[in-house]
C-alpha cells in the first residue's frame, strides 16, 4: 500500500509542478507531462517500477478521449467540413504515410513495418497545435481552420489504423504468454474467419443499438435517485463495458468507444456524459504521457543521437513540404499556408498510442519502435520553436504585400438557458419567436424528455458545473439566462460566469428581494424577480377594479416600480456590507429610514409613487451616483435590475 501511495504521489507532484511551468513557457500541457515523466524516470528506476504496465493502464485515457471525439462529431458539422476533411486531411495522412513508407523501404525495412511506421508518423499533435493556435488567437483564421480540419481527420483516421494494423503482424504474433492469456478471455479465439466476422459485426451492432435505445432509460432511472456520483459511475460503466466488449471480440477498445460516442452525439445526455468523462480522460492521458516520458531510452538517444536527430528533422521537413503543397492546391493565402505547414509538421500524441499498439501486436520490432518513440517526442519538443520561427521570421516576410483574409466567424451558441421550468420555458418560447435557438440545460430528466419529444434543443445536466457550461459553449455564447430554482446555485453560477466570462450578458431570476441583493453582489446587473411583475399587474388591476381610471392606475404602477428600483439600488451595497444578514442593525436602520421617507411622501402628497429618487437624493442618497458606482445603467423604461 505504501509503495502505491508513494508512486501516486510521485506522479502527481511531477505533473503539478511540470505542467504549469511548461504551459507558462508556451510548451503546452502534453510536453509538460512528457518533461515530468523524464524528470521522475530515475526515481522510477530506483523503485523498480514497470513503466510499461503503467502505460497500458493509462492508455484507457486514450479510449476515453476517442469517446469524447465521437461525441463532438455531429453529422452537420462533418458535412460542412467535408471538402477540407477529405482533401486536406485525407491527402495529408495518405501522402505522409506513403512518403514514410517509401523512405522505410529504401532503408531496407519490410513494407509492412514501413507502412506501420508511416501510420505512426503521419499524425500530428492535436493537443499542442490547438492549444497554441488558441493562445495566439489564430484558430479562427483560415490557416487555423484548415489545421483543425486536418487534426480532426487524423483523429478519425486513428480508428481504421487501430483496426487494420493487426493485419500487418509479423510471423509469431499472438503466441506469447500474454496472448495466450487474452485468448482465454476471447469470444472469437476458437472461431473461423466468417464466424469471427459475424461476432465482431454483432458486437458493433450491439453498441449502436444499446446506445440508441438503452442510454435514455438508464439515465432517466438514475436521475430519479438525484445523486451526482451515480451519473459519473454510469458514464464510466458504459465506457468500460464497451471497451471490454471490444476486447472480447478482438477489436480495439478505442474503436468501440468512438462508435458509441458518434451514436450518442445527438443524445439528450451528451453534455452530461462529456462533463463526467472529461476529468478522468485528462488524468489518465496525463499519466500516459508521463509514462511515455519516463520510458524514453536516454541511453539509446545519446548512443544514436545523430540518427534520431536526422530522422526527426527529415520527418518534419517532409511533412511541412506535403502540407505546404496541399495548402497551395487548396488556395490558402501565403501567411495561412506557412502557419498550416509549420504548425502540423510534428508527430503527435497518438503516435505513442500506435507505437505501443504495434509493439504489443508484434507488428514492429521493439528496437525500431524505441527509435520512433524518440523521434515523436523530439518533434513535439521542437514544435514551440517552429511557431516562434513562424512568428518572427516567416510571417514578417510572407505578409509583405499580402492582405490577410478575414477570420471565419462560426455561428456561436448565442443563448444558454439554465433551467427550463415555468420561467425558463416561457423565456425559451419568446426567444424562439424572435428567431433565436437557445440551448436549454436542465437537471430534470422528465423536462428534457418532454422537450425532446417536440424536437427542441435541450440537454440534461447540471448547468452550475463549469465543465458542463464549457461543453454547452459558454465561451462563445452572448447570453446566459439563469432560471434554476436553487437560489444558492443560481448565485454561484452568476458569480462564476461574471468572473470567467465577463463578455456574456447574464439575466438572472431572483426568488425574492434578498436574492436580488445576492445576485447583484455576484455581478449580475439584469435581475428579474419571479413574482414582481405579476404582483404589479395585480395591484394595477385592483386599483382599476376599485374605480381608479386606467391611466392613473398605470402611472401609479410605473411610479411604484421606479420607487422600488431606487430602493434596491441604495440597499444592495448595504446588504453586501453587512454580509447578507438582513437582521444586521445597519441594514434594519437603512430600511427604516427609507420606509420613513415613503411615509413622509404619503403625508405630504397623499398616496403617490415615483418621487422616491428625488427625495432620496435630497436626503443624501444619490441614486444615479450609487448606480454608476455599482455599474448599473439607468434608463427611464428600465431604471434598475430587480424589477
mmCIF file of C-alpha atoms in Angstrom, residues 326-594:
data_model
loop_
_atom_site.group_PDB
_atom_site.id
_atom_site.type_symbol
_atom_site.label_atom_id
_atom_site.label_comp_id
_atom_site.label_asym_id
_atom_site.label_seq_id
_atom_site.Cartn_x
_atom_site.Cartn_y
_atom_site.Cartn_z
ATOM 1 C CA UNK A 326 -1.740 20.837 -50.115
ATOM 2 C CA UNK A 327 -2.194 24.389 -48.836
ATOM 3 C CA UNK A 328 -1.155 25.717 -52.256
ATOM 4 C CA UNK A 329 -3.546 23.362 -54.062
ATOM 5 C CA UNK A 330 -6.404 24.426 -51.775
ATOM 6 C CA UNK A 331 -5.596 28.117 -52.360
ATOM 7 C CA UNK A 332 -4.739 29.165 -48.822
ATOM 8 C CA UNK A 333 -3.229 32.633 -48.507
ATOM 9 C CA UNK A 334 0.554 32.743 -48.166
ATOM 10 C CA UNK A 335 0.541 33.660 -44.463
ATOM 11 C CA UNK A 336 -2.016 30.956 -43.664
ATOM 12 C CA UNK A 337 -0.077 28.492 -45.810
ATOM 13 C CA UNK A 338 3.045 28.774 -43.666
ATOM 14 C CA UNK A 339 1.069 28.580 -40.437
ATOM 15 C CA UNK A 340 -0.598 25.424 -41.728
ATOM 16 C CA UNK A 341 2.642 23.845 -42.959
ATOM 17 C CA UNK A 342 4.860 24.501 -39.956
ATOM 18 C CA UNK A 343 2.190 24.055 -37.298
ATOM 19 C CA UNK A 344 1.396 20.440 -38.229
ATOM 20 C CA UNK A 345 4.925 19.260 -39.063
ATOM 21 C CA UNK A 346 5.461 17.345 -35.815
ATOM 22 C CA UNK A 347 4.366 13.844 -34.875
ATOM 23 C CA UNK A 348 1.566 13.544 -32.326
ATOM 24 C CA UNK A 349 0.446 12.008 -29.080
ATOM 25 C CA UNK A 350 -1.447 9.286 -30.902
ATOM 26 C CA UNK A 351 1.938 8.163 -32.205
ATOM 27 C CA UNK A 352 2.746 6.965 -28.688
ATOM 28 C CA UNK A 353 -0.506 5.025 -28.641
ATOM 29 C CA UNK A 354 0.107 3.403 -32.020
ATOM 30 C CA UNK A 355 3.708 2.559 -31.137
ATOM 31 C CA UNK A 356 2.684 0.703 -28.000
ATOM 32 C CA UNK A 357 -0.069 -0.950 -30.051
ATOM 33 C CA UNK A 358 2.212 -2.148 -32.874
ATOM 34 C CA UNK A 359 4.827 -3.476 -30.459
ATOM 35 C CA UNK A 360 2.234 -5.358 -28.399
ATOM 36 C CA UNK A 361 0.765 -6.781 -31.620
ATOM 37 C CA UNK A 362 4.190 -7.872 -32.934
ATOM 38 C CA UNK A 363 3.763 -5.561 -35.932
ATOM 39 C CA UNK A 364 7.055 -3.689 -35.468
ATOM 40 C CA UNK A 365 10.350 -4.664 -33.798
ATOM 41 C CA UNK A 366 10.755 -3.120 -30.355
ATOM 42 C CA UNK A 367 14.139 -1.628 -31.280
ATOM 43 C CA UNK A 368 12.660 0.350 -34.194
ATOM 44 C CA UNK A 369 9.688 1.390 -32.054
ATOM 45 C CA UNK A 370 12.083 2.790 -29.441
ATOM 46 C CA UNK A 371 13.787 4.873 -32.124
ATOM 47 C CA UNK A 372 10.481 6.170 -33.474
ATOM 48 C CA UNK A 373 9.295 6.977 -29.949
ATOM 49 C CA UNK A 374 12.297 9.274 -29.584
ATOM 50 C CA UNK A 375 11.522 10.835 -32.978
ATOM 51 C CA UNK A 376 7.907 11.524 -31.949
ATOM 52 C CA UNK A 377 8.903 13.016 -28.592
ATOM 53 C CA UNK A 378 11.697 15.150 -30.068
ATOM 54 C CA UNK A 379 9.462 16.505 -32.847
ATOM 55 C CA UNK A 380 6.876 17.537 -30.258
ATOM 56 C CA UNK A 381 9.564 19.224 -28.172
ATOM 57 C CA UNK A 382 10.658 21.224 -31.246
ATOM 58 C CA UNK A 383 7.128 22.408 -32.118
ATOM 59 C CA UNK A 384 7.165 25.585 -29.964
ATOM 60 C CA UNK A 385 10.389 26.580 -31.736
ATOM 61 C CA UNK A 386 8.634 26.169 -35.097
ATOM 62 C CA UNK A 387 5.836 28.510 -34.037
ATOM 63 C CA UNK A 388 8.396 31.063 -32.837
ATOM 64 C CA UNK A 389 10.220 30.741 -36.174
ATOM 65 C CA UNK A 390 6.910 31.275 -37.987
ATOM 66 C CA UNK A 391 6.023 34.369 -35.957
ATOM 67 C CA UNK A 392 9.424 36.069 -36.054
ATOM 68 C CA UNK A 393 10.924 35.037 -39.394
ATOM 69 C CA UNK A 394 8.355 33.642 -41.827
ATOM 70 C CA UNK A 395 5.346 35.819 -41.043
ATOM 71 C CA UNK A 396 7.020 39.258 -41.411
ATOM 72 C CA UNK A 397 8.404 38.270 -44.821
ATOM 73 C CA UNK A 398 5.375 36.381 -46.113
ATOM 74 C CA UNK A 399 2.984 39.117 -45.000
ATOM 75 C CA UNK A 400 4.651 41.813 -47.124
ATOM 76 C CA UNK A 401 2.155 42.894 -49.744
ATOM 77 C CA UNK A 402 -0.328 40.204 -48.751
ATOM 78 C CA UNK A 403 -3.632 41.237 -47.203
ATOM 79 C CA UNK A 404 -4.640 38.729 -44.570
ATOM 80 C CA UNK A 405 -8.054 37.154 -45.154
ATOM 81 C CA UNK A 406 -10.751 37.882 -42.637
ATOM 82 C CA UNK A 407 -11.199 35.349 -39.894
ATOM 83 C CA UNK A 408 -14.044 32.906 -40.300
ATOM 84 C CA UNK A 409 -16.715 33.516 -37.699
ATOM 85 C CA UNK A 410 -18.606 30.396 -36.768
ATOM 86 C CA UNK A 411 -22.209 30.707 -35.640
ATOM 87 C CA UNK A 412 -21.929 30.853 -31.824
ATOM 88 C CA UNK A 413 -24.256 29.329 -29.294
ATOM 89 C CA UNK A 414 -25.881 32.687 -28.708
ATOM 90 C CA UNK A 415 -28.139 31.932 -25.747
ATOM 91 C CA UNK A 416 -27.910 29.325 -22.992
ATOM 92 C CA UNK A 417 -30.868 28.883 -20.633
ATOM 93 C CA UNK A 418 -30.023 27.254 -17.310
ATOM 94 C CA UNK A 419 -33.232 25.661 -16.042
ATOM 95 C CA UNK A 420 -36.352 25.073 -18.090
ATOM 96 C CA UNK A 421 -39.237 25.069 -15.557
ATOM 97 C CA UNK A 422 -42.059 27.577 -15.556
ATOM 98 C CA UNK A 423 -39.714 30.541 -16.078
ATOM 99 C CA UNK A 424 -37.108 29.188 -18.475
ATOM 100 C CA UNK A 425 -39.754 27.576 -20.672
ATOM 101 C CA UNK A 426 -41.527 30.872 -21.341
ATOM 102 C CA UNK A 427 -38.230 32.652 -21.983
ATOM 103 C CA UNK A 428 -37.270 29.955 -24.474
ATOM 104 C CA UNK A 429 -40.515 30.261 -26.428
ATOM 105 C CA UNK A 430 -40.219 34.044 -26.641
ATOM 106 C CA UNK A 431 -36.616 33.819 -27.861
ATOM 107 C CA UNK A 432 -37.580 31.238 -30.471
ATOM 108 C CA UNK A 433 -40.295 33.591 -31.646
ATOM 109 C CA UNK A 434 -37.565 36.189 -32.129
ATOM 110 C CA UNK A 435 -35.585 33.868 -34.374
ATOM 111 C CA UNK A 436 -33.066 32.574 -31.821
ATOM 112 C CA UNK A 437 -32.328 28.936 -30.983
ATOM 113 C CA UNK A 438 -31.352 28.831 -27.304
ATOM 114 C CA UNK A 439 -29.707 25.802 -25.740
ATOM 115 C CA UNK A 440 -31.557 24.619 -22.627
ATOM 116 C CA UNK A 441 -29.775 22.775 -19.814
ATOM 117 C CA UNK A 442 -31.945 21.260 -17.102
ATOM 118 C CA UNK A 443 -31.360 18.660 -14.389
ATOM 119 C CA UNK A 444 -34.852 17.222 -14.718
ATOM 120 C CA UNK A 445 -34.863 14.171 -16.973
ATOM 121 C CA UNK A 446 -38.647 14.418 -17.349
ATOM 122 C CA UNK A 447 -38.424 18.031 -18.574
ATOM 123 C CA UNK A 448 -35.742 17.139 -21.105
ATOM 124 C CA UNK A 449 -37.682 14.120 -22.367
ATOM 125 C CA UNK A 450 -40.748 16.292 -22.927
ATOM 126 C CA UNK A 451 -38.759 18.913 -24.827
ATOM 127 C CA UNK A 452 -37.057 16.304 -26.977
ATOM 128 C CA UNK A 453 -40.428 14.821 -27.925
ATOM 129 C CA UNK A 454 -41.169 18.136 -29.635
ATOM 130 C CA UNK A 455 -37.775 18.204 -31.337
ATOM 131 C CA UNK A 456 -36.461 21.050 -29.194
ATOM 132 C CA UNK A 457 -32.784 21.653 -28.431
ATOM 133 C CA UNK A 458 -32.365 20.659 -24.793
ATOM 134 C CA UNK A 459 -29.745 18.795 -22.784
ATOM 135 C CA UNK A 460 -29.748 17.031 -19.477
ATOM 136 C CA UNK A 461 -27.137 18.184 -16.978
ATOM 137 C CA UNK A 462 -26.161 20.421 -14.080
ATOM 138 C CA UNK A 463 -25.727 23.909 -15.501
ATOM 139 C CA UNK A 464 -23.845 25.077 -12.399
ATOM 140 C CA UNK A 465 -20.878 22.859 -13.220
ATOM 141 C CA UNK A 466 -18.089 24.717 -15.076
ATOM 142 C CA UNK A 467 -17.316 21.734 -17.303
ATOM 143 C CA UNK A 468 -20.987 21.493 -18.272
ATOM 144 C CA UNK A 469 -21.019 25.184 -19.222
ATOM 145 C CA UNK A 470 -17.863 24.685 -21.286
ATOM 146 C CA UNK A 471 -19.432 21.751 -23.081
ATOM 147 C CA UNK A 472 -22.545 23.836 -23.819
ATOM 148 C CA UNK A 473 -20.446 26.613 -25.401
ATOM 149 C CA UNK A 474 -20.326 29.347 -22.748
ATOM 150 C CA UNK A 475 -17.110 30.744 -24.253
ATOM 151 C CA UNK A 476 -18.902 31.727 -27.463
ATOM 152 C CA UNK A 477 -22.325 32.497 -26.004
ATOM 153 C CA UNK A 478 -23.732 36.024 -25.967
ATOM 154 C CA UNK A 479 -26.234 35.483 -23.182
ATOM 155 C CA UNK A 480 -26.933 33.233 -20.217
ATOM 156 C CA UNK A 481 -30.431 33.142 -18.708
ATOM 157 C CA UNK A 482 -30.304 31.778 -15.149
ATOM 158 C CA UNK A 483 -33.729 30.317 -14.344
ATOM 159 C CA UNK A 484 -32.875 27.489 -11.934
ATOM 160 C CA UNK A 485 -34.843 27.076 -8.706
ATOM 161 C CA UNK A 486 -31.964 26.717 -6.237
ATOM 162 C CA UNK A 487 -31.086 30.275 -5.196
ATOM 163 C CA UNK A 488 -27.625 29.405 -3.874
ATOM 164 C CA UNK A 489 -26.659 27.577 -7.050
ATOM 165 C CA UNK A 490 -28.082 30.398 -9.147
ATOM 166 C CA UNK A 491 -25.932 32.923 -7.287
ATOM 167 C CA UNK A 492 -22.831 30.736 -7.585
ATOM 168 C CA UNK A 493 -23.458 30.306 -11.306
ATOM 169 C CA UNK A 494 -23.795 34.057 -11.843
ATOM 170 C CA UNK A 495 -20.604 34.766 -9.885
ATOM 171 C CA UNK A 496 -18.635 32.162 -11.831
ATOM 172 C CA UNK A 497 -19.792 33.350 -15.254
ATOM 173 C CA UNK A 498 -19.281 37.048 -14.497
ATOM 174 C CA UNK A 499 -15.766 36.321 -13.244
ATOM 175 C CA UNK A 500 -14.602 33.996 -16.017
ATOM 176 C CA UNK A 501 -16.745 35.091 -18.977
ATOM 177 C CA UNK A 502 -17.456 38.807 -18.480
ATOM 178 C CA UNK A 503 -18.497 39.193 -22.119
ATOM 179 C CA UNK A 504 -21.610 37.059 -21.520
ATOM 180 C CA UNK A 505 -24.738 39.047 -20.696
ATOM 181 C CA UNK A 506 -26.390 37.375 -17.704
ATOM 182 C CA UNK A 507 -30.116 37.647 -16.958
ATOM 183 C CA UNK A 508 -30.974 36.064 -13.630
ATOM 184 C CA UNK A 509 -34.232 35.073 -11.996
ATOM 185 C CA UNK A 510 -34.444 36.116 -8.337
ATOM 186 C CA UNK A 511 -36.585 34.360 -5.753
ATOM 187 C CA UNK A 512 -37.112 37.434 -3.586
ATOM 188 C CA UNK A 513 -35.708 40.813 -2.650
ATOM 189 C CA UNK A 514 -32.773 39.439 -0.688
ATOM 190 C CA UNK A 515 -31.908 37.179 -3.594
ATOM 191 C CA UNK A 516 -31.779 40.288 -5.785
ATOM 192 C CA UNK A 517 -29.105 41.692 -3.491
ATOM 193 C CA UNK A 518 -27.145 38.425 -3.607
ATOM 194 C CA UNK A 519 -27.236 38.305 -7.403
ATOM 195 C CA UNK A 520 -26.332 41.979 -7.563
ATOM 196 C CA UNK A 521 -23.313 41.324 -5.354
ATOM 197 C CA UNK A 522 -22.365 38.368 -7.573
ATOM 198 C CA UNK A 523 -22.071 40.754 -10.519
ATOM 199 C CA UNK A 524 -25.418 40.453 -12.277
ATOM 200 C CA UNK A 525 -26.978 43.708 -13.445
ATOM 201 C CA UNK A 526 -30.058 42.294 -15.159
ATOM 202 C CA UNK A 527 -32.213 40.676 -12.476
ATOM 203 C CA UNK A 528 -35.907 39.810 -12.604
ATOM 204 C CA UNK A 529 -37.880 38.843 -9.507
ATOM 205 C CA UNK A 530 -40.118 35.946 -10.400
ATOM 206 C CA UNK A 531 -43.261 37.404 -8.750
ATOM 207 C CA UNK A 532 -42.628 41.133 -9.080
ATOM 208 C CA UNK A 533 -44.178 41.835 -12.493
ATOM 209 C CA UNK A 534 -47.246 39.728 -11.756
ATOM 210 C CA UNK A 535 -47.684 41.467 -8.382
ATOM 211 C CA UNK A 536 -47.507 44.908 -10.001
ATOM 212 C CA UNK A 537 -50.079 43.870 -12.608
ATOM 213 C CA UNK A 538 -52.396 42.537 -9.909
ATOM 214 C CA UNK A 539 -52.036 45.781 -7.949
ATOM 215 C CA UNK A 540 -52.828 47.849 -11.029
ATOM 216 C CA UNK A 541 -55.876 45.692 -11.804
ATOM 217 C CA UNK A 542 -57.045 46.054 -8.196
ATOM 218 C CA UNK A 543 -56.828 49.855 -8.438
ATOM 219 C CA UNK A 544 -58.880 49.833 -11.635
ATOM 220 C CA UNK A 545 -61.448 47.472 -10.101
ATOM 221 C CA UNK A 546 -61.821 49.911 -7.202
ATOM 222 C CA UNK A 547 -62.710 52.734 -9.568
ATOM 223 C CA UNK A 548 -59.426 54.436 -10.413
ATOM 224 C CA UNK A 549 -59.149 55.183 -14.134
ATOM 225 C CA UNK A 550 -56.751 53.164 -16.281
ATOM 226 C CA UNK A 551 -54.233 55.944 -16.989
ATOM 227 C CA UNK A 552 -53.890 56.834 -13.297
ATOM 228 C CA UNK A 553 -53.543 53.187 -12.294
ATOM 229 C CA UNK A 554 -50.826 52.641 -14.899
ATOM 230 C CA UNK A 555 -48.983 55.770 -13.765
ATOM 231 C CA UNK A 556 -49.142 54.639 -10.121
ATOM 232 C CA UNK A 557 -47.853 51.175 -11.044
ATOM 233 C CA UNK A 558 -44.971 52.641 -13.024
ATOM 234 C CA UNK A 559 -44.195 55.026 -10.182
ATOM 235 C CA UNK A 560 -44.122 52.127 -7.737
ATOM 236 C CA UNK A 561 -41.667 50.252 -9.966
ATOM 237 C CA UNK A 562 -39.422 53.324 -10.145
ATOM 238 C CA UNK A 563 -39.526 53.795 -6.357
ATOM 239 C CA UNK A 564 -38.786 50.153 -5.696
ATOM 240 C CA UNK A 565 -35.911 50.190 -8.178
ATOM 241 C CA UNK A 566 -34.396 53.213 -6.458
ATOM 242 C CA UNK A 567 -34.624 51.476 -3.085
ATOM 243 C CA UNK A 568 -32.963 48.370 -4.494
ATOM 244 C CA UNK A 569 -30.027 50.369 -5.833
ATOM 245 C CA UNK A 570 -29.451 52.011 -2.471
ATOM 246 C CA UNK A 571 -29.986 48.874 -0.386
ATOM 247 C CA UNK A 572 -27.870 46.471 -2.463
ATOM 248 C CA UNK A 573 -24.486 47.886 -1.286
ATOM 249 C CA UNK A 574 -25.778 47.940 2.301
ATOM 250 C CA UNK A 575 -26.806 44.294 2.048
ATOM 251 C CA UNK A 576 -23.324 43.428 0.795
ATOM 252 C CA UNK A 577 -21.697 45.496 3.538
ATOM 253 C CA UNK A 578 -23.488 43.557 6.282
ATOM 254 C CA UNK A 579 -22.563 40.210 4.731
ATOM 255 C CA UNK A 580 -26.079 39.378 3.548
ATOM 256 C CA UNK A 581 -27.532 39.467 7.050
ATOM 257 C CA UNK A 582 -30.975 41.152 6.899
ATOM 258 C CA UNK A 583 -31.072 41.318 10.710
ATOM 259 C CA UNK A 584 -27.919 43.407 10.961
ATOM 260 C CA UNK A 585 -28.689 46.744 12.725
ATOM 261 C CA UNK A 586 -27.184 48.739 9.856
ATOM 262 C CA UNK A 587 -29.447 47.056 7.317
ATOM 263 C CA UNK A 588 -32.517 47.459 9.526
ATOM 264 C CA UNK A 589 -31.721 51.103 10.170
ATOM 265 C CA UNK A 590 -31.410 51.894 6.463
ATOM 266 C CA UNK A 591 -34.641 50.029 5.718
ATOM 267 C CA UNK A 592 -36.499 52.024 8.375
ATOM 268 C CA UNK A 593 -35.036 55.245 7.003
ATOM 269 C CA UNK A 594 -36.394 54.569 3.510
#
